[in-house]
Each structure stands twice: as structure tokens, then as C-alpha cells.
PDB file of C-alpha atoms in Angstrom:
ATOM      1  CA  UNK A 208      27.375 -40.248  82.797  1.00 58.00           C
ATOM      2  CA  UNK A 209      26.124 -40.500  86.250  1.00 68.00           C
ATOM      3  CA  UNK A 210      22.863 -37.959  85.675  1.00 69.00           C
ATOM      4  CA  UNK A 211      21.945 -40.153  82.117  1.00 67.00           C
ATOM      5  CA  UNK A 212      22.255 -43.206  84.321  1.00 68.00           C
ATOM      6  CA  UNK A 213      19.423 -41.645  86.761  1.00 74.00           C
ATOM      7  CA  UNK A 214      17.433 -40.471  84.000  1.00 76.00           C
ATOM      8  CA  UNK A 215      17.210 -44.000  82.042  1.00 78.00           C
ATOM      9  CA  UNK A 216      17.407 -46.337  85.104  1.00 80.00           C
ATOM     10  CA  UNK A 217      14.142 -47.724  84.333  1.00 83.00           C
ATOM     11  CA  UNK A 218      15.363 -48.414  81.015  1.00 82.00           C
ATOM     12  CA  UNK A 219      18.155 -50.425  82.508  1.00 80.00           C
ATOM     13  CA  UNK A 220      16.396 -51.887  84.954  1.00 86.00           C
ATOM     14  CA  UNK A 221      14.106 -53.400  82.314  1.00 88.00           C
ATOM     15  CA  UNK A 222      16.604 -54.783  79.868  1.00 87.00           C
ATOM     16  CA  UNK A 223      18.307 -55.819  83.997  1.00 88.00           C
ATOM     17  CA  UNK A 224      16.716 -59.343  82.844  1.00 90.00           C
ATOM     18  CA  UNK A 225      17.643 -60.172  79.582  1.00 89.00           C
ATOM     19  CA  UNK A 226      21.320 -58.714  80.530  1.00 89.00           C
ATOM     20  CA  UNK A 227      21.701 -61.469  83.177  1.00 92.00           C
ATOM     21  CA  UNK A 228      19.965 -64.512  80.936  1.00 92.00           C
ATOM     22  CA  UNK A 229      23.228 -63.480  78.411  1.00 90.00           C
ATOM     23  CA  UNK A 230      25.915 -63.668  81.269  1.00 90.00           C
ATOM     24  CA  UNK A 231      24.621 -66.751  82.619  1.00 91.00           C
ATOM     25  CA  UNK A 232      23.800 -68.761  79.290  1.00 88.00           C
ATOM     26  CA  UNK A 233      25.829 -66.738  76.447  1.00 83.00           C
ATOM     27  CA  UNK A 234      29.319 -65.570  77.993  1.00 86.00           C
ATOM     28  CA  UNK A 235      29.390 -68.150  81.673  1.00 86.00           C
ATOM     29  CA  UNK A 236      29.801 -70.948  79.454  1.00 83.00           C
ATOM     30  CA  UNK A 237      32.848 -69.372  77.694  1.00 85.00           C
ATOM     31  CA  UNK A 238      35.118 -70.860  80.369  1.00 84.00           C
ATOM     32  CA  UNK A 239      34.862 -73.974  78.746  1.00 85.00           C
ATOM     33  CA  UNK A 240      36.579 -73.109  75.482  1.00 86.00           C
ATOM     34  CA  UNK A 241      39.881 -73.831  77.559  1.00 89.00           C
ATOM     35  CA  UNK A 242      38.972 -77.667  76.963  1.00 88.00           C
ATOM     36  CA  UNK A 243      39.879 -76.910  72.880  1.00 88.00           C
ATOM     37  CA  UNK A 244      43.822 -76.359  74.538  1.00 90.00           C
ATOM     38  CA  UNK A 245      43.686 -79.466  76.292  1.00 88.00           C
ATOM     39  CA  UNK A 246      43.708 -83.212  76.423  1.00 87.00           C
ATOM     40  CA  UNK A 247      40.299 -83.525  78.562  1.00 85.00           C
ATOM     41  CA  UNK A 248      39.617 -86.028  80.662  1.00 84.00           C
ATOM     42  CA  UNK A 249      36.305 -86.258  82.509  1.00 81.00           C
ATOM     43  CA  UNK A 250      37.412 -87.940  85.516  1.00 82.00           C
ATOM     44  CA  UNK A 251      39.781 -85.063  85.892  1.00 84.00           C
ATOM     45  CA  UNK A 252      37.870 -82.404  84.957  1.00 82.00           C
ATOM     46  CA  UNK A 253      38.511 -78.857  83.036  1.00 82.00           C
ATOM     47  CA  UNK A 254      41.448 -77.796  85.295  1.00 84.00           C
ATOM     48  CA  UNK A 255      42.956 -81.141  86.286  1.00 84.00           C
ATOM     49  CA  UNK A 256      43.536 -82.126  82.307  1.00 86.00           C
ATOM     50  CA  UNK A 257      46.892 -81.663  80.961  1.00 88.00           C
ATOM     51  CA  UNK A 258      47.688 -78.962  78.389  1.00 89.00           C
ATOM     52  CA  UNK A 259      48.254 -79.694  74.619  1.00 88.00           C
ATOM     53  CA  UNK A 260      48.261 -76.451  73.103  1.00 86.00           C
ATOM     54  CA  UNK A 261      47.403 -76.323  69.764  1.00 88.00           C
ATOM     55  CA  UNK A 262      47.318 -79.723  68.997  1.00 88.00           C
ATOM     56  CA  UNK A 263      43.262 -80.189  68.462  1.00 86.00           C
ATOM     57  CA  UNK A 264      43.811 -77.564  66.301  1.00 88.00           C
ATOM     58  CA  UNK A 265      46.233 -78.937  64.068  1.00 87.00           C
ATOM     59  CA  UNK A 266      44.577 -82.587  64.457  1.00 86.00           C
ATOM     60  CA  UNK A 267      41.589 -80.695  63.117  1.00 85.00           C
ATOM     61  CA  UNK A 268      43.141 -79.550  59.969  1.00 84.00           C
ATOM     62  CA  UNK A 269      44.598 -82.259  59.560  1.00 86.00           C
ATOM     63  CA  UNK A 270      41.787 -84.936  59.104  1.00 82.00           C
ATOM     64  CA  UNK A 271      40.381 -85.586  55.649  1.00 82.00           C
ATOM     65  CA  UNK A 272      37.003 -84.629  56.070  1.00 84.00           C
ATOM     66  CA  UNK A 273      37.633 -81.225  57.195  1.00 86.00           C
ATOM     67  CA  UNK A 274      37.555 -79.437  54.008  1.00 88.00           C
ATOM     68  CA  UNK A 275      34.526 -81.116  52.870  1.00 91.00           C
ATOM     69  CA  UNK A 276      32.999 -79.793  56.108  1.00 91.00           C
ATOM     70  CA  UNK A 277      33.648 -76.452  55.730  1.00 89.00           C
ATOM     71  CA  UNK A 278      33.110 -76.430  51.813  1.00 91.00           C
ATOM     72  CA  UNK A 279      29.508 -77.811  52.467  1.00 91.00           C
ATOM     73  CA  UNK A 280      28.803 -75.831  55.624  1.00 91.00           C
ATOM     74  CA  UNK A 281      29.646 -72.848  53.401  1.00 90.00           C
ATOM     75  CA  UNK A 282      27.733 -73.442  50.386  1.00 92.00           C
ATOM     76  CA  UNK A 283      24.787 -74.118  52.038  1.00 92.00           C
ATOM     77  CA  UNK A 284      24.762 -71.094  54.052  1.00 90.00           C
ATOM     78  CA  UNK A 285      25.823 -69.180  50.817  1.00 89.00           C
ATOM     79  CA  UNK A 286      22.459 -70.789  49.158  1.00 92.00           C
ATOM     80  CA  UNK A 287      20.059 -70.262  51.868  1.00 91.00           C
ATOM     81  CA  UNK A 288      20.912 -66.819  51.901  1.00 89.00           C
ATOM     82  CA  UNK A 289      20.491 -65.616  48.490  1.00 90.00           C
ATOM     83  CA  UNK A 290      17.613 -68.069  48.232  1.00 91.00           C
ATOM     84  CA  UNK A 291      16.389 -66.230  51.466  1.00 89.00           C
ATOM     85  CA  UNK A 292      16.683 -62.622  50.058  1.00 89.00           C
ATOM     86  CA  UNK A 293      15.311 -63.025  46.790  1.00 92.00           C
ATOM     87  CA  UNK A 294      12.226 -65.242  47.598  1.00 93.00           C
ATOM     88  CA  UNK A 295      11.126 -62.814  50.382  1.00 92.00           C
ATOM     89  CA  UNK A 296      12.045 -59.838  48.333  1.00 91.00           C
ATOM     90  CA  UNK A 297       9.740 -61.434  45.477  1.00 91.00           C
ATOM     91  CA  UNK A 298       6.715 -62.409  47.603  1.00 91.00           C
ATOM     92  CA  UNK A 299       6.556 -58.769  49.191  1.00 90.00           C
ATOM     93  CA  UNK A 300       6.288 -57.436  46.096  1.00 89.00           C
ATOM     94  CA  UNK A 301       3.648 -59.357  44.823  1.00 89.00           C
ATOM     95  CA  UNK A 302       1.581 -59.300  47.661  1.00 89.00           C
ATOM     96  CA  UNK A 303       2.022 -55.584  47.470  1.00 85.00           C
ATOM     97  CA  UNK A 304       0.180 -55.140  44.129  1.00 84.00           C
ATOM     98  CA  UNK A 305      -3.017 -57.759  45.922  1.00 84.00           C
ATOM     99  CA  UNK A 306      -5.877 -54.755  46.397  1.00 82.00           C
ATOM    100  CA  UNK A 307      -7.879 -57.005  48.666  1.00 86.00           C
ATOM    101  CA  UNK A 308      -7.481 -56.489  51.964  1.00 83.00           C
ATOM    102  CA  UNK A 309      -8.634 -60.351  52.982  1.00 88.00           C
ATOM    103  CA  UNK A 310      -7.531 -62.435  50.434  1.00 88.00           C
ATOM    104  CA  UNK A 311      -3.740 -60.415  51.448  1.00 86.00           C
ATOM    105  CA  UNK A 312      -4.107 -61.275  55.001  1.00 88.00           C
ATOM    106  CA  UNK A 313      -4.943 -65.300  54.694  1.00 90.00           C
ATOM    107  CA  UNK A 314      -1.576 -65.282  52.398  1.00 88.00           C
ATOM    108  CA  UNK A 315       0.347 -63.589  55.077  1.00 87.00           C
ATOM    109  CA  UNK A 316      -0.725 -65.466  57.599  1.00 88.00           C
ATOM    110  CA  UNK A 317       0.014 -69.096  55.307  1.00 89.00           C
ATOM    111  CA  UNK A 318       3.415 -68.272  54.533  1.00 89.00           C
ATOM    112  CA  UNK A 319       4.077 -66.979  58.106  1.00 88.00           C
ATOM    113  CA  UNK A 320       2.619 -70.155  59.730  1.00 88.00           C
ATOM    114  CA  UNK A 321       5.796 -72.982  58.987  1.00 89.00           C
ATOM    115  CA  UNK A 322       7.929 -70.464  60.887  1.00 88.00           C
ATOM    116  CA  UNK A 323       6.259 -71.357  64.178  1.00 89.00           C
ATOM    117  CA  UNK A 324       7.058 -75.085  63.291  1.00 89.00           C
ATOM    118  CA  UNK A 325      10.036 -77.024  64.649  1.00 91.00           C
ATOM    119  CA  UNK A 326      12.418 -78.964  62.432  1.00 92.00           C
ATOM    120  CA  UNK A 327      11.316 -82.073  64.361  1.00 91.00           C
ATOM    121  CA  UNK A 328       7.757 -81.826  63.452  1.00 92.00           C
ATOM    122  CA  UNK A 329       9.025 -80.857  59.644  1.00 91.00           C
ATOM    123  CA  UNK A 330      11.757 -83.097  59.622  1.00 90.00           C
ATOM    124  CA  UNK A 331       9.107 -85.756  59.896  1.00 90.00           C
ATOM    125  CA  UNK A 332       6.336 -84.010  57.358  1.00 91.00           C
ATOM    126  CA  UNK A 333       9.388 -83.737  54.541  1.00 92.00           C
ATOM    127  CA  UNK A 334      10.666 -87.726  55.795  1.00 90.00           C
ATOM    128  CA  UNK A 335       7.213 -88.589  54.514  1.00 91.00           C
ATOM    129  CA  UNK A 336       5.873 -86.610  51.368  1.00 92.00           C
ATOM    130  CA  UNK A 337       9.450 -87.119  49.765  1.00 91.00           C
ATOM    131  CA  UNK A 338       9.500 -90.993  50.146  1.00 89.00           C
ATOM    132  CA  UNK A 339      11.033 -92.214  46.648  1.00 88.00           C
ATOM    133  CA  UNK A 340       8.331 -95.064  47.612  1.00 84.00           C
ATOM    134  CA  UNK A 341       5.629 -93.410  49.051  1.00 85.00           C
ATOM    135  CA  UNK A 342       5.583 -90.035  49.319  1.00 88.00           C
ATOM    136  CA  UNK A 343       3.046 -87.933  47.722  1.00 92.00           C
ATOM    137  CA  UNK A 344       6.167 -85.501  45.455  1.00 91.00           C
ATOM    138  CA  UNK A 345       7.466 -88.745  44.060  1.00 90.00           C
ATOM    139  CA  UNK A 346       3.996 -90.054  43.258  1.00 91.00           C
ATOM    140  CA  UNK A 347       2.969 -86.700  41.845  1.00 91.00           C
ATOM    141  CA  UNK A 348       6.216 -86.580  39.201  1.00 89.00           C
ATOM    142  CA  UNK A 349       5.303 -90.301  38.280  1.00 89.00           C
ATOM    143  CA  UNK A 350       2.210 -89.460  37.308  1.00 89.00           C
ATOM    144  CA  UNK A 351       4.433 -87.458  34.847  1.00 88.00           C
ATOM    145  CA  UNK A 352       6.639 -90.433  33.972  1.00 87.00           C
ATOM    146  CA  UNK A 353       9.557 -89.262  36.342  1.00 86.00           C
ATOM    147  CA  UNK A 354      11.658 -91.927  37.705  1.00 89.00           C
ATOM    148  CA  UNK A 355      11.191 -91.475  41.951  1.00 89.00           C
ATOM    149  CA  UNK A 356      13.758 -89.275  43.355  1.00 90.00           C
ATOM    150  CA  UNK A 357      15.373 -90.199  46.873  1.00 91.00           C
ATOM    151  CA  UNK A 358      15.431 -86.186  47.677  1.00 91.00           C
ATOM    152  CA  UNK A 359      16.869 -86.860  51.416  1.00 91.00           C
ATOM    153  CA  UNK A 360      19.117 -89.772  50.289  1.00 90.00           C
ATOM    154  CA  UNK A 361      20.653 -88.367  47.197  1.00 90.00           C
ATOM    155  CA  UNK A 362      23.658 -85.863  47.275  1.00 91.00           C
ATOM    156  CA  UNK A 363      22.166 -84.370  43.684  1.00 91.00           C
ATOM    157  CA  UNK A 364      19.272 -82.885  45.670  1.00 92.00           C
ATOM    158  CA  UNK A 365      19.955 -83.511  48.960  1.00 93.00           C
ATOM    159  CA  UNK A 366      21.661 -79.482  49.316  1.00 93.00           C
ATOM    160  CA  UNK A 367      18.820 -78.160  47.262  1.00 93.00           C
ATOM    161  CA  UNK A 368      16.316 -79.825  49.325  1.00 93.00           C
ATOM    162  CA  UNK A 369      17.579 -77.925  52.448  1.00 93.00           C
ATOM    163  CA  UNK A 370      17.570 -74.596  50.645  1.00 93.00           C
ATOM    164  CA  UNK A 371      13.932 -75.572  49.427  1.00 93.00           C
ATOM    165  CA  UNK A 372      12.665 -76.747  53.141  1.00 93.00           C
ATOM    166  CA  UNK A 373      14.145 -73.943  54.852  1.00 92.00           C
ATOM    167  CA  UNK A 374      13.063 -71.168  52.347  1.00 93.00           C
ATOM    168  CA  UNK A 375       9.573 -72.666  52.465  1.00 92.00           C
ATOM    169  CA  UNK A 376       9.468 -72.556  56.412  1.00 92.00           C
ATOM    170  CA  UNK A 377      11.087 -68.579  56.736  1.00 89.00           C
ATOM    171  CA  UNK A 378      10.310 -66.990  53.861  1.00 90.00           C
ATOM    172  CA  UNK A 379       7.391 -65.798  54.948  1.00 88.00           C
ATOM    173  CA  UNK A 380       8.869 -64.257  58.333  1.00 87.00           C
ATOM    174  CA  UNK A 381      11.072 -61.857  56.184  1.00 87.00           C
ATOM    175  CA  UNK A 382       8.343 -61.230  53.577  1.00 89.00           C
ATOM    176  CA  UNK A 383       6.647 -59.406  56.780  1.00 88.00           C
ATOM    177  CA  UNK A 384       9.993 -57.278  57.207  1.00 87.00           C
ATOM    178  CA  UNK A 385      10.275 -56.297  53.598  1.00 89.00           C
ATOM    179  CA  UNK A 386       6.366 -55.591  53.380  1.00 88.00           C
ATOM    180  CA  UNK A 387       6.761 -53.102  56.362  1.00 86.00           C
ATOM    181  CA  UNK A 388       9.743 -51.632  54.436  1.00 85.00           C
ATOM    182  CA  UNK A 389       7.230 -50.609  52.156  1.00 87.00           C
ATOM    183  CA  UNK A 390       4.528 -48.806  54.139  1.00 84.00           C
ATOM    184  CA  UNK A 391       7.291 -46.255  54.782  1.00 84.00           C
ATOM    185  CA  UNK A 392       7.783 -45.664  50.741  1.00 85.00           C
ATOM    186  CA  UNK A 393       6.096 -41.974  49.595  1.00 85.00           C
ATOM    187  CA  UNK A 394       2.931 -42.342  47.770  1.00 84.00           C
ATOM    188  CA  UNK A 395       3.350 -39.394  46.267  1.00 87.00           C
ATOM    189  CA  UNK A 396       6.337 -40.719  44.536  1.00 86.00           C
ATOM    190  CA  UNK A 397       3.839 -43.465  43.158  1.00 84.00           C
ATOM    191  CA  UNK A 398       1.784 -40.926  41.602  1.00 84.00           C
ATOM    192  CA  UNK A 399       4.701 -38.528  40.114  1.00 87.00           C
ATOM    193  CA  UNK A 400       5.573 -42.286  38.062  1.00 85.00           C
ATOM    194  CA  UNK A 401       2.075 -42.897  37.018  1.00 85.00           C
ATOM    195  CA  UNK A 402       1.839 -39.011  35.653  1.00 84.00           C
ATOM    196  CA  UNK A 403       5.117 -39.832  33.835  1.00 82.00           C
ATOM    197  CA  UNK A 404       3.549 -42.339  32.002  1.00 83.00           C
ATOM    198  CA  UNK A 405       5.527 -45.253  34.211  1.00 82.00           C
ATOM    199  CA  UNK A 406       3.652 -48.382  34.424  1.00 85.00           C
ATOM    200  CA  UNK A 407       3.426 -51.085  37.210  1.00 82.00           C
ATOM    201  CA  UNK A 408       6.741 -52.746  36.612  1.00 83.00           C
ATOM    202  CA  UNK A 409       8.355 -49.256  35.884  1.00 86.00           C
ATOM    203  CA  UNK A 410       7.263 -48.313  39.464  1.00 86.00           C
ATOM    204  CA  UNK A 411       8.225 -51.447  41.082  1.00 85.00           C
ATOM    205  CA  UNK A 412      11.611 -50.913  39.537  1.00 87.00           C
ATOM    206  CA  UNK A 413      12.210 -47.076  40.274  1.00 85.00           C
ATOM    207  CA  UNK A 414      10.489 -46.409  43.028  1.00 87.00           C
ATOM    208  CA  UNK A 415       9.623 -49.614  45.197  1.00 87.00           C
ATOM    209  CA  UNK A 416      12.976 -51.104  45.381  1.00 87.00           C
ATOM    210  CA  UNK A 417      15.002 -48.063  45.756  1.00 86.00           C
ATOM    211  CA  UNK A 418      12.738 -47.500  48.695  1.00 85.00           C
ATOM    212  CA  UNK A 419      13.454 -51.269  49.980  1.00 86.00           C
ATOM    213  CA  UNK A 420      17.316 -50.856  49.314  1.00 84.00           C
ATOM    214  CA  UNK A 421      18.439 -49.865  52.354  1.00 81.00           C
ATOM    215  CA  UNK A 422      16.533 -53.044  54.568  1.00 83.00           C
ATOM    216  CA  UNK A 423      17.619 -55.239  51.455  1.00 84.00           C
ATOM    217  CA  UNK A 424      21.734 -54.122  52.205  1.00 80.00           C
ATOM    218  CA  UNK A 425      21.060 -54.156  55.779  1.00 78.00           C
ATOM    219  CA  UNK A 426      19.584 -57.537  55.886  1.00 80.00           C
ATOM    220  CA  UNK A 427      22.096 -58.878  53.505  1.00 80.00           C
ATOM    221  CA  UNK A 428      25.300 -57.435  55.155  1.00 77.00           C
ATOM    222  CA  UNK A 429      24.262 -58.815  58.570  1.00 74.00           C
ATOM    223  CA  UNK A 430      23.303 -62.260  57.231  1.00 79.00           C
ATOM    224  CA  UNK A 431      27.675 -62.294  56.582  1.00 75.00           C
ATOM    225  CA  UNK A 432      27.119 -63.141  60.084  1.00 72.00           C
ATOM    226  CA  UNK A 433      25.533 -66.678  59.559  1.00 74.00           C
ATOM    227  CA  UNK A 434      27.723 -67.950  56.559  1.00 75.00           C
ATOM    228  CA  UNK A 435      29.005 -70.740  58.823  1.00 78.00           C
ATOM    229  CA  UNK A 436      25.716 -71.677  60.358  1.00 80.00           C
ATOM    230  CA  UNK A 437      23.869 -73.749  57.780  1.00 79.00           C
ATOM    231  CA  UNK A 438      21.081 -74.948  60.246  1.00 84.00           C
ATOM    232  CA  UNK A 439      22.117 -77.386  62.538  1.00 88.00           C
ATOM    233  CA  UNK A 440      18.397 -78.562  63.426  1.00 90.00           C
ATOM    234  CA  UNK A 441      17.683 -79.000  59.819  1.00 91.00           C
ATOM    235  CA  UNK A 442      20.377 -80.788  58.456  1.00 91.00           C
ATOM    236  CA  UNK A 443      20.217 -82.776  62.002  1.00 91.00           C
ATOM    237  CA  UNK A 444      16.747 -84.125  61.010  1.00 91.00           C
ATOM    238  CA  UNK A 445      17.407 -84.743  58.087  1.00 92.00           C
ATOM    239  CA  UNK A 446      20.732 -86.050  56.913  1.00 89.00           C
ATOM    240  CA  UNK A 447      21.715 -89.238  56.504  1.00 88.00           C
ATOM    241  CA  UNK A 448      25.377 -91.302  56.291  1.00 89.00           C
ATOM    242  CA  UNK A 449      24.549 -91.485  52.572  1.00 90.00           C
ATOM    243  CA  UNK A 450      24.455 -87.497  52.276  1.00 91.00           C
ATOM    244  CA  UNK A 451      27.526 -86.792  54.629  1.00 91.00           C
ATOM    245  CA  UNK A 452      29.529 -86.057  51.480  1.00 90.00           C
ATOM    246  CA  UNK A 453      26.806 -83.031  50.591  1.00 91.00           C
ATOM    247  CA  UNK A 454      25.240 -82.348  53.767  1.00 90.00           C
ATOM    248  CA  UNK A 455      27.303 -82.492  56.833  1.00 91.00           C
ATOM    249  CA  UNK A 456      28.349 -79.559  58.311  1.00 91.00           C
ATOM    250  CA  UNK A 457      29.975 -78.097  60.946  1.00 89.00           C
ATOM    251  CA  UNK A 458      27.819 -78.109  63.420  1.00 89.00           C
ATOM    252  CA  UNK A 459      26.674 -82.056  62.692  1.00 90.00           C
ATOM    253  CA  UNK A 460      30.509 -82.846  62.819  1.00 89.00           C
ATOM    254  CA  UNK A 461      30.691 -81.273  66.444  1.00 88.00           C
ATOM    255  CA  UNK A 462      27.477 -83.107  67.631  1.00 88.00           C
ATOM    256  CA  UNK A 463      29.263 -86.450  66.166  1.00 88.00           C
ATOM    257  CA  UNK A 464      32.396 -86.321  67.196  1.00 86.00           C
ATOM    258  CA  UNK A 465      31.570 -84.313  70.937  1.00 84.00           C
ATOM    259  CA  UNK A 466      28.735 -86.163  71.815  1.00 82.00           C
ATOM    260  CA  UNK A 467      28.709 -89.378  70.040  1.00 83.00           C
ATOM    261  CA  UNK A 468      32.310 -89.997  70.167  1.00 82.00           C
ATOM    262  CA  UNK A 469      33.114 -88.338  73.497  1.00 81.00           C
ATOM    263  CA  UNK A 470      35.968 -86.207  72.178  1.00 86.00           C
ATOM    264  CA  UNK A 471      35.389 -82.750  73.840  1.00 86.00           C
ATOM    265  CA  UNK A 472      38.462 -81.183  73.414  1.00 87.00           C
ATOM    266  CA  UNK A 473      38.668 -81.600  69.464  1.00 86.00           C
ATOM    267  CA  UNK A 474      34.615 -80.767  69.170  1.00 87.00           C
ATOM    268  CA  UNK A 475      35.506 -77.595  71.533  1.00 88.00           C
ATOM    269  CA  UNK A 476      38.309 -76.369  69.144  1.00 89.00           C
ATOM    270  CA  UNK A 477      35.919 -77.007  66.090  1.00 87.00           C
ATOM    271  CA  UNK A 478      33.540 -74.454  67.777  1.00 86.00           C
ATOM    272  CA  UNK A 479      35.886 -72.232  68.654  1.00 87.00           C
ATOM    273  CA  UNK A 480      37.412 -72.198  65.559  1.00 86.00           C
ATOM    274  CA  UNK A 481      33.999 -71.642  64.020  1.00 85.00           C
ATOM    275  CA  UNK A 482      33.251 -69.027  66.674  1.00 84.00           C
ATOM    276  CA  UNK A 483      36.154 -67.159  66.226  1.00 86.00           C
ATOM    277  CA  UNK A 484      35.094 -66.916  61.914  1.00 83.00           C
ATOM    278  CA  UNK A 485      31.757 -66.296  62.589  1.00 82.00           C
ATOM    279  CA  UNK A 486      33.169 -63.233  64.763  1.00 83.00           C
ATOM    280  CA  UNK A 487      35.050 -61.741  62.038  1.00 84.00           C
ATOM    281  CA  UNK A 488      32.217 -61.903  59.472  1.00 81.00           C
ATOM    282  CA  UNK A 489      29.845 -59.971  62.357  1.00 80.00           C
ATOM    283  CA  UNK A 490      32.380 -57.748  62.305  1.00 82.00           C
ATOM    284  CA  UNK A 491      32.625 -57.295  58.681  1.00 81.00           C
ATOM    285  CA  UNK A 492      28.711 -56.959  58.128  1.00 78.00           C
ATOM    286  CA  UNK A 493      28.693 -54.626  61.116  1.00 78.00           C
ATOM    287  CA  UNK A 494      31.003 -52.028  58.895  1.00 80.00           C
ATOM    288  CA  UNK A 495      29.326 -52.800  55.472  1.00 76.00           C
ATOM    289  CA  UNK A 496      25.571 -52.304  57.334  1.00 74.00           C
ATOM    290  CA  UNK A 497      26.990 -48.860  58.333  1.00 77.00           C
ATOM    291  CA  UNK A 498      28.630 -47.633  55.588  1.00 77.00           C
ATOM    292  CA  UNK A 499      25.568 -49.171  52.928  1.00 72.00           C
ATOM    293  CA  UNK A 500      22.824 -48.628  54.740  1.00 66.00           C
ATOM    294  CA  UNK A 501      23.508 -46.309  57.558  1.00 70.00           C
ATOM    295  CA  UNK A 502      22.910 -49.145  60.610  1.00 66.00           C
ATOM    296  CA  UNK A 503      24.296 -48.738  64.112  1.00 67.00           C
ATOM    297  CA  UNK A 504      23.950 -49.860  67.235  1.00 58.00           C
ATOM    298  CA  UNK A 505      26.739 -48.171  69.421  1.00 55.00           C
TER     299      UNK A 505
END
């Protein structure tokens, strides 16, 4: 132990920073989660306020809205990530068959480019082109004879229109990953299907996405990870009273009822309890990435 330590200590010392940005950000804050077992009162502080025990917990469950929460925090996850497997998955494959080098590169580099964008900047682009009044989608479908369509205001669209937005900002992000997947297919087994006889779309479906299979489990199992986060920023810029039944989520219901309302203890016992789900699903994509697709980290 002691002579690997010496032999990788530069390795250590270099991941030294990161390490520390964790403890002090990531796990320091941790001591807080006490405040979900207790009746907190600012002017008395974390240690000072009296202990409830599970009472924000049961409070929790208790209150109407909770089921709705969790039901829409969970669907929308659940669509954004099949949405965000098979759109990527798609677009690789297409741009694999383009032949020219520059015309491959400009679509790359389109798709990539909302990914750098902030849901601020394209809460406020989508607040604008999908004005039932004004905005250039509604005035588009008129032209069409289509009634305008309150996209952020309705909850008919208003869940699709978060899977749309945030497949349209990311897909292009995993499209890179699946595209290097890939380079490390065989030609050779390319040619052995064309001397069988196998065209295009027999190759894509023998040989290209066997080869992708194993980053397609692996980026599927560990996405388990994420089925209670259903984009916090997004829905946050977006979502409106009249969409609460659809579109708020967890994390919306925290930022309401922690910071708005000024309940920390029940908006700490929220998180935890999310936390403490979230946990279990990592887990579970941790074992179904190893056994699937051969993934470890330890």
C-alpha cells in the first residue's frame, strides 16, 4: 500500500484539488440534513432547534400534492431519458453514413452548440418563439390553419415541451459520445457484411449497433441515477402556476416551500428523502453497468 502510494503520489497530488472542492462543497454541507429531524428556527440555529423526529417526514407524505410531485418528477425524467438515448443514438448514426468531411463537422458543431447555453438565456428564446400570440411556432402552424397553442401554459404540452427543449439543447453532447463509440467498431467487419451481400441498413443493424451496445447499456444503466432529477433549471424557467399540475417537480417544490416559504426543515427532509432514492438507483445502475456492460470504477 505504502510503496503504490510513493509510486502514484503525483497522481494524487493532482486529483489533491478536486478531492478538497468535494469535501468542502459536496459532503461539508451534509451537516445540515439534521435540520430535516427538527423544528428549525433561525434565530436559534441548527443545534439550538428542538428535535421532532420524523415528523417532516410524515407531514411530507401527508400533504396532497406530494404524489403529484413525485408522479411528475418521475415521468419527466423517465421521458427525457428515453427521448435522450434514442435521439442521440439516431443522429450518430446518420451522421455516420455523411462521406463529407465538412459538411459532418458544421452539423456537429450545430447540434453541440445549445449545450453551452444556459436555461436562462433559453428559457427566454423558448418564452418568445412559443408565444400562442406572437411567437414565430404558433404563427408558423397558423399559416396551416392550427388554432395557437399555449405550449408553456398548457398541461397537454407543457411535459412534452420540456422533453423537446431539453433534447434539442443535449442531444448533440451525447451524439459526440456515441459517434466516438463508433471509431472503435472493426472495419473489417464492415467489409465481411458488404461481401455477404448485407446492405447499408443490414450493417447498421448487425454490425454498428452491436458495436455501440455496450456505451448504449452503460449510458442507460447509469442514467437510473437521474430518474428523480427532471431539470430543476428548466422547469424553473419555465413553469408556470397554470402547469404545476404537469410540471412541478421535486426540486421546484423544495425551492418553493425552502426558500419562498421559509420552511427549511420540511424542504431539507424533501431532499433528503430524494437524496436518499436517488442513492439507491446509483446503486442499482452501478450493478446493472457492471454486469451489462462490464463498467467499474473500484
Amino acid at each position: 500500500m505504502i510503496a503504490a502510494v510513493k509510486k502514484y503520489w503525483p497522481l494524487h497530488l493532482m486529483i489533491l484539488p478536486g478531492f478538497l472542492l468535494v469535501l468542502v462543497y459536496s459532503y461539508g454541507p451534509m451537516a445540515g440534513l439534521i435540520i430535516a429531524f427538527k423544528k428549525f428556527m433561525p434565530n436559534k440555529g441548527i443545534w439550538g432547534s428542538p428535535w421532532i423526529g420524523w415528523d417532516n417526514f410524515e407531514f411530507v407524505l401527508s400533504l396532497p400534492d406530494t404524489s403529484q410531485i413525485i408522479r411528475n418528477t418521475i415521468i419527466i425524467a423517465l421521458m427525457k431519458m428515453i427521448a435522450g438515448m434514442i435521439v442521440p443514438i439516431f443522429a450518430a448514426l446518420m451522421l455516420n453514413e455523411v462521406r463529407k468531411a465538412v459538411f459532418k463537422r458544421t452539423v456537429q458543431t450545430l447540434i453541440y452548440l445549445p449545450h453551452f447555453l444556459s436555461w436562462i438565456i433559453l428559457g427566454g428564446i423558448l418564452i418568445d418563439i412559443l408565444s400562442p400570440s406572437q411567437g414565430i411556432v404558433n404563427k408558423l402552424l397558423g399559416v396551416f390553419g392550427v388554432d395557437p397553442i399555449f405550449f408553456l401554459g398548457d398541461n397537454r404540452w407543457f411535459r412534452f415541451t420540456l422533453v423537446f427543449s431539453d433534447i434539442w439543447k443535449e442531444f448533440g453532447f451525447s451524439t459526440i459520445v456515441y459517434l466516438a463509440a463508433l471509431t472503435s467498431i472493426n472495419p473489417v467487419l464492415y467489409e465481411a457484411a458488404e461481401i455477404d451481400g448485407a446492405n447499408r441498413l443490414r450493417q447498421t443493424w448487425h454490425v454498428t449497433l452491436p458495436g455501440m451496445l455496450p456505451i448504449i447499456v452503460l449510458l442507460g444503466t447509469l442514467s437510473l441515477g437521474n430518474v428523480l432529477n427532471a431539470g430543476f433549471d428548466q422547469v424553473f424557467n419555465l413553469y408556470s402556476i397554470p402547469v404545476y399540475e404537469t410540471g412541478d417537480i421535486i426540486d421546484t417544490y423544495v425551492y418553493r416551500v425552502g426558500i419562498q416559504k421559509a420552511q427549511y426543515g420540511i424542504a431539507t427532509a424533501i431532499g433528503l428523502f430524494k437524496s436518499v432514492v436517488s442513492l439507491l438507483f446509483i446503486s442499482l445502475s452501478y450493478v446493472l453497468a457492471y454486469r451489462f456492460a462490464n463498467y467499474r470504477i473500484f
